[in-house]
Coordinates of C-alpha atoms in Angstrom, one line a residue:
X1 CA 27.9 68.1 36.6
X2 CA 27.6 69.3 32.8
X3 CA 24.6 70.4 31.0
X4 CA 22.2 71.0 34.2
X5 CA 21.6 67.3 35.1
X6 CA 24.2 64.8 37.3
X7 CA 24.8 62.3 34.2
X8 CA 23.5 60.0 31.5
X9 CA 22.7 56.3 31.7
X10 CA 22.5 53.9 28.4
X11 CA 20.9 51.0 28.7
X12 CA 20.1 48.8 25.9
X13 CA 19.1 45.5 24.7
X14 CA 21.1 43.8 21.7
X15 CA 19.6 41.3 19.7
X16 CA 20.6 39.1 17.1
X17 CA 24.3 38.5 18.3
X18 CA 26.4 37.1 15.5
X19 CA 29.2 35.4 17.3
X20 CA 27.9 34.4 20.6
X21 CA 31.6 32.8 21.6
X22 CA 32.5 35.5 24.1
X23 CA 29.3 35.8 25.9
X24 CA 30.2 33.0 27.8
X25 CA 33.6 33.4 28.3
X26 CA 35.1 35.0 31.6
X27 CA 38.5 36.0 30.4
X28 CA 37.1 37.9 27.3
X29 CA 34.0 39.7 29.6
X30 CA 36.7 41.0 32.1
X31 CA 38.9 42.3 29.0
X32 CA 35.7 43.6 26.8
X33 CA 34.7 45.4 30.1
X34 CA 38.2 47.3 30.7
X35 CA 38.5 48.1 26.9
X36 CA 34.8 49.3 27.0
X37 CA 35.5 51.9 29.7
X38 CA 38.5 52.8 28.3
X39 CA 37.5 53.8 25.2
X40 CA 34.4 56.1 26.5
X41 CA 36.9 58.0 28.9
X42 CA 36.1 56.2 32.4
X43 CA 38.6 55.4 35.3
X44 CA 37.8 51.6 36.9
X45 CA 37.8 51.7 40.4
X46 CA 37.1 47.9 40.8
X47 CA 36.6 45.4 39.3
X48 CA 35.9 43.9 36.5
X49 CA 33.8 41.2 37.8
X50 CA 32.4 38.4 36.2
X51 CA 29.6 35.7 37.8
X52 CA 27.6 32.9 35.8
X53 CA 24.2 32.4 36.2
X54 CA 23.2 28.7 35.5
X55 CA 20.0 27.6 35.1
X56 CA 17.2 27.0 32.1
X57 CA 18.7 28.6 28.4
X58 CA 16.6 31.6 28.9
X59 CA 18.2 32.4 31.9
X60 CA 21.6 31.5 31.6
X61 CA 24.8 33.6 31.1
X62 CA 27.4 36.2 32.4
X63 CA 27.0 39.1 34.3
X64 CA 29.9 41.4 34.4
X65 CA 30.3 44.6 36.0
X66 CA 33.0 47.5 36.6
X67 CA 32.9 50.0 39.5
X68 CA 33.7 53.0 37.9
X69 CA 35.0 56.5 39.8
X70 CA 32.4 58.2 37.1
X71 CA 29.8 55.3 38.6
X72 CA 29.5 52.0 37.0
X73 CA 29.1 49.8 33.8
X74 CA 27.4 46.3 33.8
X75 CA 26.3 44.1 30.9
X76 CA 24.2 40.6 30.9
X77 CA 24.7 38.2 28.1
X78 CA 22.4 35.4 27.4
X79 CA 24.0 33.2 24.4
X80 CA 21.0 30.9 24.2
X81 CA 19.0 34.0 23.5
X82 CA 21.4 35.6 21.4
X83 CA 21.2 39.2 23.4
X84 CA 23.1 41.0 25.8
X85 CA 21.5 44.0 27.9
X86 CA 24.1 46.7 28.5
X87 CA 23.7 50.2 31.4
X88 CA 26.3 52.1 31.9
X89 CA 25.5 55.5 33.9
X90 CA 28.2 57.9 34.4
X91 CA 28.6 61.4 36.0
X92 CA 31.2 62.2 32.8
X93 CA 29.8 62.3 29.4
X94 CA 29.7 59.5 27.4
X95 CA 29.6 58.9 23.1
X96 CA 26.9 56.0 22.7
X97 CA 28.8 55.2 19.3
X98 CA 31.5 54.5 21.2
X99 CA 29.8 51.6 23.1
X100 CA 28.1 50.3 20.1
X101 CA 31.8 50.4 18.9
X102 CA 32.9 48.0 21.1
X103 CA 30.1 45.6 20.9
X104 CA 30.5 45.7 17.1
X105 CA 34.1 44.3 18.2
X106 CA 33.5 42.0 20.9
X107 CA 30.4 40.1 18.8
X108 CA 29.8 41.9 15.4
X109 CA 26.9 42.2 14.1
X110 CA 23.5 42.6 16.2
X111 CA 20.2 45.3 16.1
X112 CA 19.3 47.7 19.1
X113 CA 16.0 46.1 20.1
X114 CA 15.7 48.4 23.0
X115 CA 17.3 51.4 23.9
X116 CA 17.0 54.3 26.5
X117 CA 19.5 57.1 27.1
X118 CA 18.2 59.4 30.7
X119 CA 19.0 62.1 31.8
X120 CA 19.9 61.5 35.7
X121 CA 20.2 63.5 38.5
X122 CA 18.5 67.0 37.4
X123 CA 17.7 67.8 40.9
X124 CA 21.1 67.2 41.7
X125 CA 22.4 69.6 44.5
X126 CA 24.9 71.8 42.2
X127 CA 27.0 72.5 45.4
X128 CA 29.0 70.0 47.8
X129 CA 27.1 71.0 50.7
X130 CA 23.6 70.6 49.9
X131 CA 24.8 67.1 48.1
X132 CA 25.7 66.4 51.7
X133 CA 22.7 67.2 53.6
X134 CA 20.8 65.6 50.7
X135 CA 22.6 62.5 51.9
X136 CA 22.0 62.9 55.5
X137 CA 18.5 63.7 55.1
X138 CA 18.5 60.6 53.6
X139 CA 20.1 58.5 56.1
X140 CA 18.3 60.2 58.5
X141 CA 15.1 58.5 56.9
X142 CA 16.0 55.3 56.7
X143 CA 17.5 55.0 60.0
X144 CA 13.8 56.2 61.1
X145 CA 12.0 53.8 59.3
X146 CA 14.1 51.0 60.7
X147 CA 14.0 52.0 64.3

């Protein structure tokens, strides 16, 4: 844990895709995803995974995800729309240039209609033993309510 707080998560909205081709395209979102996590520094644990979601225009697309051992990338394209939202949160640190990087490759041009970069986890135990009985506290809570 750097800088006083667990990690950072990006998630953003990209409009105005140029070249729509690969957001519908399996075999391209499993590459994009490994390059992607590649190039910010992050170890895949699983994955890449890829689903479609049919339906109306406005709802249809890719969804692909990576499990990560720093925690975990996803991205959702819409090529009816033109727009892709993108998270990735990750205990290691991160360059948000090199994401856009990668997008820049994968589609070219497009404009950051939303974006939000957090902070997570500043209450984050700082030692392995209070993460723990964080957890179990936890547990012990939900098994409570279910009972």
């Amino acid at each position: 844990m750097e800088n006083g707080h667990y990690g950072d998560e990006l998630t953003l909205r990209l409009s105005g895709i140029a070249d729509i081709t690969a957001l519908d395209d399996d075999l391209v979102l499993t590459t994009f995803m490994r390059d992607l996590v590649t190039r910010i520094g992050m170890t895949v644990i699983a994955g890449p995974m890829v689903a479609t979601e049919a339906g109306p225009p406005e709802k249809a697309g890719k969804s692909a995800v990576v499990i990560l051992a720093e925690s975990h990338a996803a991205i959702h394209t819409y090529p009816h729309l033109r727009e892709i939202f993108v998270n990735v949160f990750s205990c290691k640190p991160f360059r948000e240039a090199d994401v856009l990087a990668e997008f820049r490759r994968l589609v070219g041009d497009f404009r950051i209609s939303e974006r939000l970069l957090r902070r997570r986890g500043e209450e984050w135990p700082r030692d392995l033993a209070a993460a723990e009985q964080l957890w179990s506290d936890h547990r012990a809570a939900l098994s409570s309510v279910h009972d």
